[in-house]
Coordinates of C-alpha atoms in Angstrom, one line a residue:
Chain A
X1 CA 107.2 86.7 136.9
X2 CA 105.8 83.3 137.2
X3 CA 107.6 80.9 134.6
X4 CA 104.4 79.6 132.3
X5 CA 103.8 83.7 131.8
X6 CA 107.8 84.7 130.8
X7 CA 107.4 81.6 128.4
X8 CA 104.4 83.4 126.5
X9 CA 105.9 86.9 126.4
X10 CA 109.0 85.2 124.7
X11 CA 106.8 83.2 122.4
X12 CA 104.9 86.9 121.8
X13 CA 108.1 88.5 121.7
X14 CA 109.8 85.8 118.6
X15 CA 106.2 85.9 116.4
X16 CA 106.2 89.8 116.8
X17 CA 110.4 89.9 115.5
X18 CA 109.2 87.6 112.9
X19 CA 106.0 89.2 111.3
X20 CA 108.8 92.3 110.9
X21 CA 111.6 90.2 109.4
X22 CA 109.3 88.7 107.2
X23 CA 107.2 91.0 106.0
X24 CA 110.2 92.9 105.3
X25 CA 112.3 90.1 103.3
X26 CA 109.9 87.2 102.9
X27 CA 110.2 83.9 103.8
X28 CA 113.2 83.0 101.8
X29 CA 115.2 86.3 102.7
X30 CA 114.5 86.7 106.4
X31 CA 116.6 84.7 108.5
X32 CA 116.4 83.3 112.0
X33 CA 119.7 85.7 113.0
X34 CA 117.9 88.5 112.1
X35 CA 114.4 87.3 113.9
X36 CA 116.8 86.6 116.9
X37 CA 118.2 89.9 116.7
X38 CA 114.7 91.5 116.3
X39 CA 113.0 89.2 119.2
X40 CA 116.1 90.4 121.6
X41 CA 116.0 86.6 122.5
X42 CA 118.9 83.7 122.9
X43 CA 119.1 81.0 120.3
X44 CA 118.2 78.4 123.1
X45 CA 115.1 80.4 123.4
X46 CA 113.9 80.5 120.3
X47 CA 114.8 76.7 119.8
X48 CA 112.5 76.2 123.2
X49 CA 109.5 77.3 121.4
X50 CA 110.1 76.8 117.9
X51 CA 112.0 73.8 115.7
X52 CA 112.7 75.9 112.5
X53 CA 112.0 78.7 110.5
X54 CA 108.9 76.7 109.1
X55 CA 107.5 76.0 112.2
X56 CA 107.7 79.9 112.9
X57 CA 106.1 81.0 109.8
X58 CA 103.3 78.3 109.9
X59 CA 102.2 79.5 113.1
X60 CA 102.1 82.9 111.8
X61 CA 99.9 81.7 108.9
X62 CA 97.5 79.7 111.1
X63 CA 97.0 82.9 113.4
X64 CA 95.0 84.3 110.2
X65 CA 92.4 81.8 110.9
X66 CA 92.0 82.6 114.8
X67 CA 90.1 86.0 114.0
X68 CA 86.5 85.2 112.6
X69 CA 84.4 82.3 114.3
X70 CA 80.7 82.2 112.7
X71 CA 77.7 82.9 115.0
X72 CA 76.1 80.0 116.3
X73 CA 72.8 81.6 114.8
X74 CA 73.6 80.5 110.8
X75 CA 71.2 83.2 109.4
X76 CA 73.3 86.1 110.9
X77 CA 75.8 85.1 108.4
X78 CA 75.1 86.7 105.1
X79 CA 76.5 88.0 102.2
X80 CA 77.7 91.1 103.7
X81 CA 79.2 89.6 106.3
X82 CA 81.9 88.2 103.5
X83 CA 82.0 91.8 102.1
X84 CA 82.6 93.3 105.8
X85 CA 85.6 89.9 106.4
X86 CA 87.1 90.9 103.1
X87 CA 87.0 95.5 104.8
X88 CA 88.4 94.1 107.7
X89 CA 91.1 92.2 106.6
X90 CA 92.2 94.9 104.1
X91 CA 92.5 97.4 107.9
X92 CA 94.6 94.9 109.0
X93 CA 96.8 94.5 106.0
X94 CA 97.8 98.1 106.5
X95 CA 97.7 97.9 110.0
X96 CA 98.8 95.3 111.5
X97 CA 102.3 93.4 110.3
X98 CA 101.4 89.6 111.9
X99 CA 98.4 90.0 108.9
X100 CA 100.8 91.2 106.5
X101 CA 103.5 88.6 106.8
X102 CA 101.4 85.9 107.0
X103 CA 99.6 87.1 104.0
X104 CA 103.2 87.2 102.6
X105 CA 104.1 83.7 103.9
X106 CA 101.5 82.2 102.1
X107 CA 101.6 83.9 98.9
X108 CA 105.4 83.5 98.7
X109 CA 105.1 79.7 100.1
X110 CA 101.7 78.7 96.8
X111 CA 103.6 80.5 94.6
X112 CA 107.5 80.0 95.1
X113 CA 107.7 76.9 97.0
X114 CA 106.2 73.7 97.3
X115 CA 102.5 74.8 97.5
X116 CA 99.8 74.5 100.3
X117 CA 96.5 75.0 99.7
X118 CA 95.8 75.1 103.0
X119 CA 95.3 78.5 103.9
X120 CA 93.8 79.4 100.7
X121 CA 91.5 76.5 101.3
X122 CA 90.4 78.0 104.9
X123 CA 89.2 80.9 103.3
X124 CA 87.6 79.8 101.0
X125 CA 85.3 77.6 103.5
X126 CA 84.8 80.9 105.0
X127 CA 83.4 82.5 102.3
X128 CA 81.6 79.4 101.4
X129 CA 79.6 79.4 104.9
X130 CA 78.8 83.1 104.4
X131 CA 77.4 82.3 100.5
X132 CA 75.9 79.0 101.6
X133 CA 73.9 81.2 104.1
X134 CA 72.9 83.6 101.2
X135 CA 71.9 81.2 99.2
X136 CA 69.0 80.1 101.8
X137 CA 68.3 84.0 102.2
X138 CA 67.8 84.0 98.4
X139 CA 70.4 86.3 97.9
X140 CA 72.9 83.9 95.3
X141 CA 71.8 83.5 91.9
X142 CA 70.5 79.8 92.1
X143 CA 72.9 79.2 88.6
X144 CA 76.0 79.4 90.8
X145 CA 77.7 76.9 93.0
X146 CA 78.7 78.7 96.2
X147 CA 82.1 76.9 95.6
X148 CA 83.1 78.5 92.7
X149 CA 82.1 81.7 93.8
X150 CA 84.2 81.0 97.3
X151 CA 87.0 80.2 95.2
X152 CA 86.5 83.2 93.2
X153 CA 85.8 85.5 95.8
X154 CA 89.4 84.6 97.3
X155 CA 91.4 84.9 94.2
X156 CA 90.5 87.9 93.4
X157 CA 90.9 89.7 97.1
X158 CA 93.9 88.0 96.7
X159 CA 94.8 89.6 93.4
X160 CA 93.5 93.1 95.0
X161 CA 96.1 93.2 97.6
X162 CA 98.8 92.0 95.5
X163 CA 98.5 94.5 93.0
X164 CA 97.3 97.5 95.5
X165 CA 100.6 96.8 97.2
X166 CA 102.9 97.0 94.1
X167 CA 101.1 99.8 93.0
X168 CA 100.1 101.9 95.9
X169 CA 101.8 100.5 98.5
X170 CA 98.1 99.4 100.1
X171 CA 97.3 102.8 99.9
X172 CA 94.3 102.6 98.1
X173 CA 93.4 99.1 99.6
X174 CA 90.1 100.1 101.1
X175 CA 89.0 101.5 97.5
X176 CA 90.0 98.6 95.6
X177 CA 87.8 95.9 97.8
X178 CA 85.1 98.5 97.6
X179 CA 85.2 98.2 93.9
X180 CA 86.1 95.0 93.7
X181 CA 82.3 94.3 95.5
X182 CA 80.9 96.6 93.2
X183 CA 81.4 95.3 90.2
X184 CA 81.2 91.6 91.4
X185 CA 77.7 92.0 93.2
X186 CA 75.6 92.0 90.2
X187 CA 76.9 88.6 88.7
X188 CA 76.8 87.3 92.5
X189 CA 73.4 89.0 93.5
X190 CA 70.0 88.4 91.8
X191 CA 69.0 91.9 90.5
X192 CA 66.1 93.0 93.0
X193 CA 67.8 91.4 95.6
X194 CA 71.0 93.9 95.1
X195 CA 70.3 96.8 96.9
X196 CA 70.4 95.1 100.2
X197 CA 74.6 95.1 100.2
X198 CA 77.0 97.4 100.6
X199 CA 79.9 96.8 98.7
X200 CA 81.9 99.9 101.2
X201 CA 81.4 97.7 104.2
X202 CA 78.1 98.1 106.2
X203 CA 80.6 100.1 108.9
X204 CA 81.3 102.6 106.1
X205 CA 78.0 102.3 105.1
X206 CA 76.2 103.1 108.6
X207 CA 78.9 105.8 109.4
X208 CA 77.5 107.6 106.0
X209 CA 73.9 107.1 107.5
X210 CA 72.9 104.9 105.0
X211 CA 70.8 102.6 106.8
X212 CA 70.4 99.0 106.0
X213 CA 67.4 96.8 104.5
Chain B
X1 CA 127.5 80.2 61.4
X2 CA 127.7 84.0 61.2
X3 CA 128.4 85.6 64.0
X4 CA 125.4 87.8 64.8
X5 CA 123.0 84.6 64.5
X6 CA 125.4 82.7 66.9
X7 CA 124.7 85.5 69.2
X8 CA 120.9 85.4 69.2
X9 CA 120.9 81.7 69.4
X10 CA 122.8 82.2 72.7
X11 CA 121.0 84.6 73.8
X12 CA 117.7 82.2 73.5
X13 CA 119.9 79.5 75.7
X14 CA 120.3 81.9 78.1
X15 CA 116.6 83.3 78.1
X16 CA 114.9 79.2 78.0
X17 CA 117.4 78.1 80.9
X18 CA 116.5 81.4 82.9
X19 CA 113.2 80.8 82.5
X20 CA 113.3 77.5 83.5
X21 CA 115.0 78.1 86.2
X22 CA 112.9 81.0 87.7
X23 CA 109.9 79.3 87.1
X24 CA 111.1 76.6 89.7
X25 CA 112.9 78.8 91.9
X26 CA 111.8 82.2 91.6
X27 CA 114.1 84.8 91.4
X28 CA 115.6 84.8 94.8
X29 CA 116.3 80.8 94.8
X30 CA 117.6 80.9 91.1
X31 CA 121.3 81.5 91.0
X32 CA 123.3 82.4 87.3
X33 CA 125.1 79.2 87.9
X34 CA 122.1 77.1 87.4
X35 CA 121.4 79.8 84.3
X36 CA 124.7 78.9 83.0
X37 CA 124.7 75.2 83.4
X38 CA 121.3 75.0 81.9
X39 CA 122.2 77.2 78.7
X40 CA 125.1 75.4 78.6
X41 CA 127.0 78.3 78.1
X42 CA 130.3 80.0 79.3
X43 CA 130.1 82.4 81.8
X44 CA 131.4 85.1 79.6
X45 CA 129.1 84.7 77.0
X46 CA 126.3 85.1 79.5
X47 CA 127.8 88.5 80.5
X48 CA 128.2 89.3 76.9
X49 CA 124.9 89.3 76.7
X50 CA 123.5 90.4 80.0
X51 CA 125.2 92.3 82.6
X52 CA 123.3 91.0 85.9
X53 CA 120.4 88.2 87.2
X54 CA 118.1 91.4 87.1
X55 CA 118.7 92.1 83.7
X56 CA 118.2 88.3 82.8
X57 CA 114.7 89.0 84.5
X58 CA 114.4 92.2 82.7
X59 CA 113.7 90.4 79.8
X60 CA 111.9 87.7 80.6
X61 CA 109.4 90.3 82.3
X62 CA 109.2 92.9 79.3
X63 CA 108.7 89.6 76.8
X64 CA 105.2 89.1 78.0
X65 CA 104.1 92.5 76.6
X66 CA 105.1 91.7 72.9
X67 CA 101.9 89.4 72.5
X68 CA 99.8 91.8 71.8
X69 CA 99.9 94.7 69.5
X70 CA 96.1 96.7 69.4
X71 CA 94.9 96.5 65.8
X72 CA 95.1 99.4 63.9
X73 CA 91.1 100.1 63.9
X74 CA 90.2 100.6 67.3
X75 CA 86.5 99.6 66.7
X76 CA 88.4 95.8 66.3
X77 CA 89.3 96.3 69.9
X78 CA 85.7 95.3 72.1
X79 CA 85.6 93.8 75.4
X80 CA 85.6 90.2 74.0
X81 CA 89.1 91.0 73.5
X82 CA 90.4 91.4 76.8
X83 CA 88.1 88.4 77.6
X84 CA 90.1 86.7 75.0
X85 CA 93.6 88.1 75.6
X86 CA 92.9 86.7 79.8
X87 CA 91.9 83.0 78.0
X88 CA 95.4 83.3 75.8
X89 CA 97.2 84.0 78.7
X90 CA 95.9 81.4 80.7
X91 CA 97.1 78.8 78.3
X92 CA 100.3 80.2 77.7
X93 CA 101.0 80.1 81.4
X94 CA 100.0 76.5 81.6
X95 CA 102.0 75.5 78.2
X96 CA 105.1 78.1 78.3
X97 CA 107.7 78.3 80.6
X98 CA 108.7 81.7 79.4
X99 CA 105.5 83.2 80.0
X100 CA 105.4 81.3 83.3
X101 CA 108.7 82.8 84.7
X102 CA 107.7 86.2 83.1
X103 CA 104.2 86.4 85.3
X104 CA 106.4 84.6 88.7
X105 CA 109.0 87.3 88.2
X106 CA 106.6 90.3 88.2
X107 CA 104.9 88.9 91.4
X108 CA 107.7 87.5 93.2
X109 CA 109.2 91.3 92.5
X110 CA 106.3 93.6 93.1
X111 CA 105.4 91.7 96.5
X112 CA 108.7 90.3 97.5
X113 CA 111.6 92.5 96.8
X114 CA 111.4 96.5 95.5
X115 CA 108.0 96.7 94.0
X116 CA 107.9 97.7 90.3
X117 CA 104.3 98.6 89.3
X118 CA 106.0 98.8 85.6
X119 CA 104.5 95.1 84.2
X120 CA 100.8 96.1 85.9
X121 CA 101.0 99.3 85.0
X122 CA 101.4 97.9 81.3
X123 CA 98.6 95.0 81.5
X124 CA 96.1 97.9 83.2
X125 CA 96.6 100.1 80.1
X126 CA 96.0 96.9 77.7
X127 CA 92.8 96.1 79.2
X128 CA 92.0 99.8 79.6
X129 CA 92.4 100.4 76.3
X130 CA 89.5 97.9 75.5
X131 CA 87.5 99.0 77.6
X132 CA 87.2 102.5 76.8
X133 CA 86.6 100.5 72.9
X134 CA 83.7 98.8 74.7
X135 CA 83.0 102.3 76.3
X136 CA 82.7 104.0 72.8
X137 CA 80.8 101.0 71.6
X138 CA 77.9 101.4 75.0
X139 CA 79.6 97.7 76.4
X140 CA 80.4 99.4 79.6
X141 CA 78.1 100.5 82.3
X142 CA 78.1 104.3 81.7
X143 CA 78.7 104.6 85.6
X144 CA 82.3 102.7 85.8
X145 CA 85.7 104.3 85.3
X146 CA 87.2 102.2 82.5
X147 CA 90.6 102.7 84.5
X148 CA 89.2 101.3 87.7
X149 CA 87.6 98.4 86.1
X150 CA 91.0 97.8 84.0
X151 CA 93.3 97.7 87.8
X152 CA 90.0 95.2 89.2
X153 CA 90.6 92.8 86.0
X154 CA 94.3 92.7 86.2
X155 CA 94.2 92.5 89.8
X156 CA 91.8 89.3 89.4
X157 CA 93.0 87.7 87.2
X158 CA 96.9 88.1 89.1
X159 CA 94.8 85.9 92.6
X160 CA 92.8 83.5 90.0
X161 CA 95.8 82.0 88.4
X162 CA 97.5 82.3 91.9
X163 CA 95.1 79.9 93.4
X164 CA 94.8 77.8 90.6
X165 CA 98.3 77.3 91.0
X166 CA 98.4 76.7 94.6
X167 CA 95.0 74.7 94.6
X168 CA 95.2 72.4 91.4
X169 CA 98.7 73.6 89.8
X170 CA 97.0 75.2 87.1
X171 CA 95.1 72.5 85.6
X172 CA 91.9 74.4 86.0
X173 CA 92.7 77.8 85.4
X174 CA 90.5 77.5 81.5
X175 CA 87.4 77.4 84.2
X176 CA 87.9 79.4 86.4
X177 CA 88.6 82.3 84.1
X178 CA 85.8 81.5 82.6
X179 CA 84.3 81.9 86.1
X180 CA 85.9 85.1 86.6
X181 CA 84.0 86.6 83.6
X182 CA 80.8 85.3 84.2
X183 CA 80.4 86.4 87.6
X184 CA 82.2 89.5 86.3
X185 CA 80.1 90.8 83.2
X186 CA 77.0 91.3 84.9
X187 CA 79.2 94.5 86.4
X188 CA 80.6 96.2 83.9
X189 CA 78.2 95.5 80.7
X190 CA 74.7 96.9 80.6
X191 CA 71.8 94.6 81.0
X192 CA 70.4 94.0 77.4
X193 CA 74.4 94.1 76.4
X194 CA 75.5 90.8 78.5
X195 CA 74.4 88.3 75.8
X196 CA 76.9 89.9 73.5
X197 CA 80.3 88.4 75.4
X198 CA 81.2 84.9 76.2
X199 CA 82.9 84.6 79.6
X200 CA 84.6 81.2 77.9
X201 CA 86.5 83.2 75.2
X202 CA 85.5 83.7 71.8
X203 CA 87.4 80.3 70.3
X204 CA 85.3 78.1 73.3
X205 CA 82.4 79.6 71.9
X206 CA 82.8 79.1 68.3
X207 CA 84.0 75.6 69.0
X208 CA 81.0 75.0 70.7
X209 CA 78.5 76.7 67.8
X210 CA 77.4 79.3 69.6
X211 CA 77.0 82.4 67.1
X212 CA 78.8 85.5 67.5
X213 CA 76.3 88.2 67.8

């Protein structure tokens, strides 16, 4: 295996041990024995590709931000596409445990540690592009700053998972963003304009045959 | 001194330093030797009192949920009171470190450690029971679930003083509650209802002159 290629796998192979340890035990609890351990790596390999614990968990983090780039084509993005981000990214908290720990990472880092906006920032310009794009579509009430609603759009998914987690273990996840939607699209939406969205996700949405306007 | 009031003013120490300290540390990073240095106690008369860390955070955790007692006429109970119990709270968490440490506790536990749905469990049915007041009283879109609506409120307002923390360390979390209902209400109150409530909490409002309706 050529040597560039064995490099990645290992570099794979610590952010995979890591998401586990933790998503598991958090950032204060998981150590860098145990993502050793998990990785089935040597020390000297892990210090290769990494400098710290930090530098293992930011990069985790930052992945988050690597899975939506906006069309070139500004007026395919649109309200719903922040509703079908927010579906998505609930799949992968159940699904996939690199989302998971990095949403773990930077709740435990805002809250516990010193705080970075960072990440929290990020989305928030996410959903700011998508509401941006509404509000040219006429599909914001023109009282509301698209900031503000960004920034509440965010804490409240936020708030969503938390409290899905402790209380259903993200079992109900899907449910919760769907109502979440439902009753934040009217204050968000002007009235005749509402029944355009689907606060299910258009996939749920299309896969129940109702079609879109 | 007698010796019962002695007691309680120890067990206070113990509470203020604990809270101090797992306001700044969370519960992980706060050790009973910094709880005992800060209450200036002996460590026997903290284990008088309190058997373990956990139970230390016991307390703290159960205090937030002696705030607020229903009144005895449930028609006193309308939505503008869970509007106003979410303002309280948001100034308590900027101005009390007990508070603070109570709300850091329950998230740094549900996400972080075993999750204990107990403290959400207990806000949910807070809110719930003003809702199904506002329910009673036609303040709640006949179509929504006062339970569902309750878990979305707790659950948002959980990520908005989150971020605020993260994003401005609190200093705007008045607004963006305030946000929170107004992009809210249009949701859960009927139309020709929504002029009724003041996403700013009553006090803002009557500060302000606006009339109560």
């Amino acid at each position: 295996m050529p040597k560039q290629e064995r490099a990645e796998l290992t570099r794979t192979a610590i952010l995979d041990a890591a998401a586990m340890v933790f998503d598991e035990r958090g950032f204060q609890g998981g150590t860098l024995t145990d993502i050793i351990a998990g990785a089935g790596v040597t020390k000297g390999a892990l210090y290769f590709h990494f400098s710290s614990k930090e530098e293992i968990a930011k990069a985790i983090i930052s992945e988050q931000f690597t899975i939506w780039t906006p069309p070139e084509d500004p007026d395919l993005v649109t309200l719903q596409t922040a509703i079908d981000l927010s579906h998505g990214m609930a799949i992968s908290l159940r699904n996939n445990p690199r989302v998971r720990a990095g949403i773990r990472l930077v709740i435990e880092q805002g809250t516990f540690s010193t705080p970075t906006p960072d990440a929290y920032q990020n989305w928030i310009g996410l959903v700011q592009t998508c509401l941006e794009s509404a509000a040219r579509q006429g599909d914001l009430r023109p009282e509301l700053d698209p900031v503000d609603v960004a920034t509440f759009v965010i804490a409240s998914f936020t708030g969503v998972q938390i409290s899905s987690e402790v209380l259903t273990q993200r079992e109900d996840i899907t449910e919760r963003v769907t109502m979440m939607w439902r009753i934040t699209l009217p204050g968000i939406v002007p009235p005749r304009r509402l029944h355009k969205f689907r606060p299910e996700g258009s996939q749920v949405a299309e896969a129940n045959g109702v079609s879109r306007s």
